[in-house]
Amino acid sequence: MPGPLIERYRERLSLAPGDPVVSLNEGSTPLVEAPVISERVGASVYLKLEGANPTGSFKDRGMTVAVSRAKGAGAEAIICASTGNTAASAAAYAARAGLRGVVIVPEGKIAIGKLAQALIHGARVIQVLGNFDAALNMARVLVERYPVTLVNSVNPHRIEGQKTAAFEVVDVLGDAPDYVLLPVGNAGNITAYWKGFREYHAAGRATRLPRMVGAQAEGAAPIVNGHPVPHPKTVASAIRIGNPASWEGATTARDESGGVIAAVTDTEILSAQIRLANSEGLFAEPASAAPLALLFRLVREGKIEKDSITVVVLTGSGLKDPDAALNNVEPPIELDGDARTLAKVLKL
Ligand code: F0G
């Protein structure tokens, strides 16, 4: 059984020798073939199921390292600003480590499952009237003045942990793929993947590097537009961010790898989410469907080479945001009758 991510990759991470291992056995997530999508796009598409992490998103990879380091350094409290998943993960790892957890979220703007997670793990949940960007600014100022450790991805240990997803992709495929597609919000994850691929390449574990392809939502696409977005809007609440902290990391990953960062509409995101669920049996949250929507678009535009090996990172579980899914499907059939009525309804 795969154990703590830190035990598998410790020599490539940033921990101090005496740091404890605060872990929920994160990482080692499945890389699943997507036969229907592959056939449709004419490439070998693999899906990295980051929703299979203990709290249901990729954030656990960075959180195990950041919280272990914080604990090793004697911290008593951790804090983050979040669109939901970082909050859920920080709350869980704080509980595990016996630290105080504080999360700042945009009021009314985070998915219900994520809010439930943060609360049940006992974090102090602060809802602010502004958006994620305002919440992050507040957290950054607070940690300058008070003894609280920031565990947003501006904390380098978060990026260290998250780069292990790139290691796993190479470990499973035997080399780097041609393309890696993932959603871009605060831009830490694309920065981390690119770091991971480069490090494995430099260590001779991969013979090549992938092109990094980032997806933003059209109403929250600062990097695509080239300027911050003061009031970001999208159904994909996880990536509703107008001024990403790792902006430069994202553009470096894009430019060094010969990739692209582009925006997709909410309609494209929701339709990709349903296509994924219907055709491959996988339920990802809207933000995670954004790179899939972008893949469909790039294929239509002839921008993905035929027969290439493509990895799409499904960053978070669909169970986090049941409202987004329920708003977009037919309601259940109500039936007052017997098996014959049922057979009729089902047109058997
Ligand atoms: N996908 C999901 C499900 C996310 O929760 C996030 C970010 C991203 C993609 C984008 O990753 O920020 O590294 O570019 N969620 C953060 C949060 C912002 O607070 O949970 P990124």
Coordinates of C-alpha atoms and ligand atoms in Angstrom, one line a residue:
M1 CA 0.0 0.0 0.0
P2 CA 1.4 3.4 -0.9
G3 CA 2.4 5.3 2.2
P4 CA 3.1 9.0 2.8
L5 CA 4.1 11.0 -0.3
I6 CA 7.0 12.4 1.8
E7 CA 8.5 8.9 2.3
R8 CA 8.4 8.2 -1.4
Y9 CA 10.1 11.4 -2.5
R10 CA 11.8 12.8 0.6
E11 CA 15.2 13.3 -1.0
R12 CA 13.6 15.5 -3.7
L13 CA 11.6 17.6 -1.2
S14 CA 12.4 20.5 1.0
L15 CA 12.0 19.2 4.5
A16 CA 14.5 19.6 7.3
P17 CA 16.0 16.3 8.7
G18 CA 14.1 16.4 12.0
D19 CA 10.7 17.3 10.5
P20 CA 7.8 15.1 11.5
V21 CA 5.7 13.5 8.7
V22 CA 2.2 14.8 8.8
S23 CA 0.5 12.6 6.3
L24 CA -2.9 11.1 5.3
N25 CA -1.2 8.8 2.7
E26 CA -1.7 11.3 -0.1
G27 CA -0.5 11.0 -3.7
S28 CA -0.1 7.8 -5.7
T29 CA -3.3 8.8 -7.5
P30 CA -4.6 6.7 -10.5
L31 CA -3.6 7.6 -14.0
V32 CA -6.6 6.3 -15.9
E33 CA -6.9 5.8 -19.7
A34 CA -9.9 7.6 -21.3
P35 CA -10.8 5.4 -24.2
V36 CA -13.9 7.3 -25.4
I37 CA -12.2 10.7 -25.3
S38 CA -9.0 9.3 -26.8
E39 CA -11.0 7.9 -29.8
R40 CA -12.7 11.2 -30.2
V41 CA -9.7 13.4 -30.2
G42 CA -7.3 11.0 -31.9
A43 CA -4.7 11.0 -29.2
S44 CA -3.9 8.8 -26.1
V45 CA -5.6 10.7 -23.3
Y46 CA -4.9 9.8 -19.7
L47 CA -6.6 11.4 -16.7
K48 CA -4.7 12.0 -13.4
L49 CA -7.3 11.5 -10.7
E50 CA -6.3 14.0 -8.1
G51 CA -9.8 13.8 -6.6
A52 CA -8.6 10.5 -5.2
N53 CA -6.4 12.3 -2.6
P54 CA -7.6 12.1 1.0
T55 CA -9.5 15.4 1.0
G56 CA -10.6 15.1 -2.6
S57 CA -8.1 17.4 -4.4
F58 CA -4.4 17.8 -5.4
K59 CA -3.9 20.3 -2.5
D60 CA -3.0 17.4 -0.1
R61 CA 0.3 16.9 -2.0
G62 CA 1.5 20.4 -1.1
M63 CA -0.2 20.4 2.3
T64 CA 1.6 17.3 3.7
V65 CA 5.0 19.0 3.0
A66 CA 4.0 22.5 4.1
V67 CA 2.3 21.3 7.3
S68 CA 5.2 18.9 8.2
R69 CA 7.7 21.8 7.7
A70 CA 5.5 24.1 9.8
K71 CA 5.2 21.6 12.6
G72 CA 9.0 20.9 12.4
A73 CA 9.6 24.7 12.7
G74 CA 7.4 24.8 15.8
A75 CA 4.4 26.6 14.4
E76 CA 1.2 26.5 16.4
A77 CA -1.2 27.8 13.7
I78 CA -1.6 27.7 10.0
I79 CA -3.6 30.0 7.8
C80 CA -4.7 30.2 4.1
A81 CA -7.0 32.1 1.8
S82 CA -8.9 29.8 -0.4
T83 CA -11.6 29.2 -3.0
G84 CA -12.3 26.0 -1.1
N85 CA -10.0 23.1 -1.7
T86 CA -6.9 24.6 0.0
A87 CA -9.2 25.4 3.0
A88 CA -10.4 21.8 3.2
S89 CA -6.9 20.4 2.9
A90 CA -5.4 22.9 5.4
A91 CA -8.1 22.1 7.9
A92 CA -7.6 18.4 7.6
Y93 CA -3.8 18.5 7.9
A94 CA -4.0 21.0 10.8
A95 CA -6.3 18.6 12.6
R96 CA -3.9 15.7 11.9
A97 CA -0.9 17.8 13.1
G98 CA -2.7 19.1 16.2
L99 CA -2.3 22.7 14.9
R100 CA -4.8 25.5 14.8
G101 CA -6.2 26.0 11.3
V102 CA -7.6 29.2 10.0
V103 CA -9.1 29.6 6.6
I104 CA -10.3 32.8 4.8
V105 CA -12.8 32.2 2.0
P106 CA -14.9 34.5 -0.2
E107 CA -18.3 34.7 1.4
G108 CA -21.0 32.6 -0.4
K109 CA -18.5 31.7 -3.2
I110 CA -17.1 28.4 -2.2
A111 CA -18.7 25.0 -3.0
I112 CA -20.7 23.5 -0.2
G113 CA -18.7 20.3 0.1
K114 CA -15.5 22.2 0.7
L115 CA -17.1 24.4 3.3
A116 CA -18.4 21.3 5.1
Q117 CA -14.8 19.9 5.1
A118 CA -13.2 23.0 6.5
L119 CA -15.8 23.2 9.3
I120 CA -15.9 19.5 10.3
H121 CA -12.1 19.4 10.7
G122 CA -12.4 22.2 13.2
A123 CA -10.8 25.1 11.3
R124 CA -11.8 28.7 12.1
V125 CA -13.6 29.6 8.9
I126 CA -13.6 33.3 8.1
Q127 CA -15.8 34.5 5.3
V128 CA -14.9 37.8 3.8
L129 CA -17.0 40.0 1.5
G130 CA -14.3 40.3 -1.1
N131 CA -13.0 37.7 -3.6
F132 CA -10.1 35.3 -3.2
D133 CA -7.5 37.9 -4.1
A134 CA -8.6 40.1 -1.3
A135 CA -8.6 37.1 1.1
L136 CA -5.0 36.2 0.1
N137 CA -3.9 39.8 0.7
M138 CA -5.4 39.7 4.1
A139 CA -3.7 36.5 5.0
R140 CA -0.3 37.7 3.7
V141 CA -0.5 40.9 5.9
L142 CA -1.5 38.9 8.9
V143 CA 1.4 36.4 8.8
E144 CA 3.9 39.3 8.6
R145 CA 2.7 40.5 12.0
Y146 CA 1.6 37.4 13.9
P147 CA 3.0 33.9 14.6
V148 CA 0.9 32.1 12.0
T149 CA 2.3 30.1 9.0
L150 CA 0.9 30.8 5.6
V151 CA 0.1 27.6 3.7
N152 CA -1.0 29.1 0.4
S153 CA 1.1 28.1 -2.6
V154 CA 3.3 31.2 -2.1
N155 CA 4.7 28.9 0.6
P156 CA 7.5 27.1 -1.4
H157 CA 6.9 23.8 0.4
R158 CA 3.5 23.6 -1.2
I159 CA 5.0 23.8 -4.7
E160 CA 7.6 21.2 -3.6
G161 CA 4.9 18.7 -2.6
Q162 CA 2.7 19.4 -5.7
K163 CA 5.6 18.7 -8.1
T164 CA 5.4 15.0 -7.1
A165 CA 2.4 14.7 -9.3
A166 CA 4.7 15.2 -12.3
F167 CA 7.1 12.5 -10.9
E168 CA 4.2 10.1 -10.6
V169 CA 3.1 10.7 -14.3
V170 CA 6.6 9.9 -15.5
D171 CA 7.0 6.9 -13.1
V172 CA 3.8 5.4 -14.6
L173 CA 4.2 6.3 -18.3
G174 CA 7.9 5.6 -18.3
D175 CA 8.6 9.1 -19.7
A176 CA 7.0 12.5 -19.9
P177 CA 3.9 12.8 -22.1
D178 CA 3.6 15.2 -25.1
Y179 CA 1.1 17.4 -23.4
V180 CA -0.1 18.1 -19.8
L181 CA -3.3 20.0 -19.4
L182 CA -4.5 21.5 -16.2
P183 CA -6.6 24.3 -14.8
V184 CA -4.9 27.6 -13.8
G185 CA -6.2 29.6 -10.8
N186 CA -3.6 31.0 -8.5
A187 CA -1.1 29.3 -10.8
G188 CA 0.8 27.3 -8.2
N189 CA 0.0 23.9 -9.7
I190 CA 1.2 24.6 -13.2
T191 CA 4.4 26.1 -11.7
A192 CA 4.8 22.9 -9.6
Y193 CA 4.2 20.4 -12.4
W194 CA 6.8 22.2 -14.6
K195 CA 9.3 22.2 -11.8
G196 CA 8.7 18.4 -11.3
F197 CA 9.1 17.6 -15.0
R198 CA 12.3 19.7 -15.2
E199 CA 13.8 18.1 -12.1
Y200 CA 13.0 14.5 -13.3
H201 CA 14.5 15.4 -16.7
A202 CA 17.6 16.8 -15.2
A203 CA 18.0 13.7 -13.1
G204 CA 17.7 11.5 -16.2
R205 CA 14.3 10.0 -15.1
A206 CA 12.6 11.4 -18.2
T207 CA 14.2 11.9 -21.7
R208 CA 11.9 14.8 -22.7
L209 CA 9.6 17.5 -21.4
P210 CA 5.9 18.0 -22.0
R211 CA 4.2 21.1 -23.3
M212 CA 2.3 22.7 -20.5
V213 CA -1.3 23.7 -21.4
G214 CA -3.2 25.8 -18.8
A215 CA -6.9 26.4 -18.9
Q216 CA -8.5 29.5 -17.3
A217 CA -12.2 30.4 -17.3
E218 CA -13.2 33.2 -19.6
G219 CA -14.6 35.4 -16.8
A220 CA -11.4 34.8 -14.7
A221 CA -8.6 34.8 -17.2
P222 CA -6.0 37.3 -16.1
I223 CA -3.0 35.5 -17.6
V224 CA -4.8 35.0 -21.0
N225 CA -5.8 38.7 -21.0
G226 CA -2.4 39.9 -19.7
H227 CA -3.9 42.0 -16.8
P228 CA -5.6 41.3 -13.5
V229 CA -9.4 40.9 -13.5
P230 CA -10.9 42.9 -10.6
H231 CA -14.2 40.9 -10.4
P232 CA -13.5 37.4 -11.6
K233 CA -16.6 35.4 -12.6
T234 CA -17.1 31.7 -13.5
V235 CA -19.1 28.6 -12.5
A236 CA -15.7 27.0 -11.8
S237 CA -15.4 28.6 -8.3
A238 CA -12.1 26.9 -7.6
I239 CA -10.4 29.0 -10.3
R240 CA -12.3 32.2 -9.7
I241 CA -9.1 34.3 -9.2
G242 CA -8.3 37.6 -10.8
N243 CA -4.6 38.2 -9.8
P244 CA -2.7 34.9 -9.5
A245 CA 0.2 34.8 -7.0
S246 CA 2.3 32.5 -9.2
W247 CA 1.5 34.4 -12.4
E248 CA 5.2 34.4 -13.5
G249 CA 5.6 30.7 -12.7
A250 CA 2.7 30.0 -15.0
T251 CA 4.0 32.1 -17.9
T252 CA 7.5 30.6 -17.5
A253 CA 6.0 27.1 -17.6
R254 CA 4.1 28.0 -20.7
D255 CA 6.9 29.7 -22.5
E256 CA 9.8 27.3 -21.6
S257 CA 7.7 24.3 -22.6
G258 CA 6.3 25.7 -25.8
G259 CA 2.8 25.4 -24.4
V260 CA -0.2 27.7 -24.2
I261 CA -2.6 29.2 -21.6
A262 CA -6.1 29.8 -23.0
A263 CA -9.6 30.5 -21.7
V264 CA -12.8 28.4 -22.1
T265 CA -16.4 29.5 -21.5
D266 CA -18.5 28.3 -18.6
T267 CA -20.7 26.5 -21.2
E268 CA -17.7 24.6 -22.5
I269 CA -16.6 23.7 -18.9
L270 CA -20.0 22.3 -17.9
S271 CA -20.4 20.4 -21.1
A272 CA -17.0 18.9 -20.7
Q273 CA -17.9 17.9 -17.1
I274 CA -20.9 16.1 -18.3
R275 CA -19.1 14.4 -21.2
L276 CA -16.5 13.2 -18.9
A277 CA -19.0 11.8 -16.4
N278 CA -21.2 10.2 -19.1
S279 CA -18.5 8.7 -21.3
E280 CA -15.7 7.8 -18.8
G281 CA -17.5 7.3 -15.5
L282 CA -15.5 10.1 -13.8
F283 CA -17.0 12.9 -11.8
A284 CA -14.7 16.0 -11.5
E285 CA -15.5 19.4 -10.3
P286 CA -16.1 22.2 -12.9
A287 CA -12.5 23.7 -12.5
S288 CA -11.1 20.2 -13.4
A289 CA -13.3 20.0 -16.5
A290 CA -11.8 23.3 -17.8
P291 CA -8.6 21.7 -19.3
L292 CA -10.7 18.9 -20.9
A293 CA -12.9 21.6 -22.5
L294 CA -9.7 23.2 -23.7
L295 CA -8.4 19.9 -25.1
F296 CA -11.6 19.6 -27.2
R297 CA -11.1 23.1 -28.5
L298 CA -7.5 22.6 -29.3
V299 CA -8.3 19.4 -31.2
R300 CA -11.0 21.2 -33.2
E301 CA -8.4 23.8 -34.1
G302 CA -5.9 21.1 -35.1
K303 CA -3.5 22.2 -32.4
I304 CA -2.9 18.8 -30.8
E305 CA -0.8 16.4 -32.7
K306 CA -2.4 13.1 -33.8
D307 CA -1.4 10.1 -31.7
S308 CA 0.2 12.3 -29.0
I309 CA 0.2 11.2 -25.4
T310 CA -1.8 13.7 -23.4
V311 CA -2.4 13.9 -19.6
V312 CA -5.4 15.9 -18.3
V313 CA -5.2 16.6 -14.6
L314 CA -8.6 16.2 -12.9
T315 CA -7.7 18.4 -9.9
G316 CA -10.7 17.9 -7.7
S317 CA -13.6 15.5 -7.1
G318 CA -17.1 16.4 -8.4
L319 CA -18.6 15.5 -5.0
K320 CA -17.1 18.8 -3.7
D321 CA -19.6 20.8 -5.7
P322 CA -22.9 18.9 -6.0
D323 CA -24.8 22.2 -6.7
A324 CA -22.9 22.8 -9.9
A325 CA -23.7 19.3 -11.1
L326 CA -27.4 19.3 -10.1
N327 CA -28.0 22.7 -11.8
N328 CA -26.9 21.1 -15.0
V329 CA -28.7 17.7 -15.2
E330 CA -32.3 16.5 -15.6
P331 CA -33.9 15.9 -12.2
P332 CA -34.7 12.4 -11.1
I333 CA -38.0 10.8 -12.4
E334 CA -40.8 10.7 -9.9
L335 CA -42.9 7.6 -10.1
D336 CA -46.1 6.6 -8.3
G337 CA -46.8 3.1 -9.7
D338 CA -45.7 -0.4 -10.1
A339 CA -43.1 -2.3 -12.2
R340 CA -45.2 -2.0 -15.3
T341 CA -45.3 1.8 -15.1
L342 CA -41.6 1.7 -14.5
A343 CA -41.0 -0.4 -17.6
K344 CA -43.1 2.1 -19.6
V345 CA -41.2 5.1 -18.3
L346 CA -37.9 3.3 -19.2
K347 CA -39.3 2.4 -22.6
L348 CA -38.3 -1.3 -22.0
Ligands
F0G1 N1 -8.4 22.9 -9.6 C1 -9.0 22.9 -8.4 C2 -10.0 21.9 -8.1 C3 -8.6 23.9 -7.5 O1 -9.1 23.9 -6.3 C4 -7.6 24.9 -7.8 C5 -7.2 25.9 -6.9 C6 -7.1 24.8 -9.1 C7 -7.5 23.8 -10.0 C8 -6.1 25.8 -9.6 O2 -4.8 25.5 -9.0 O3 -4.5 27.7 -8.0 O4 -2.6 26.1 -8.3 O5 -3.6 27.3 -10.2 N2 -7.7 26.1 -5.8 C9 -7.2 27.1 -4.8 C10 -7.9 26.9 -3.5 C11 -7.0 28.5 -5.3 O6 -8.0 27.9 -2.7 O7 -8.4 25.8 -3.2 P1 -3.8 26.7 -8.9

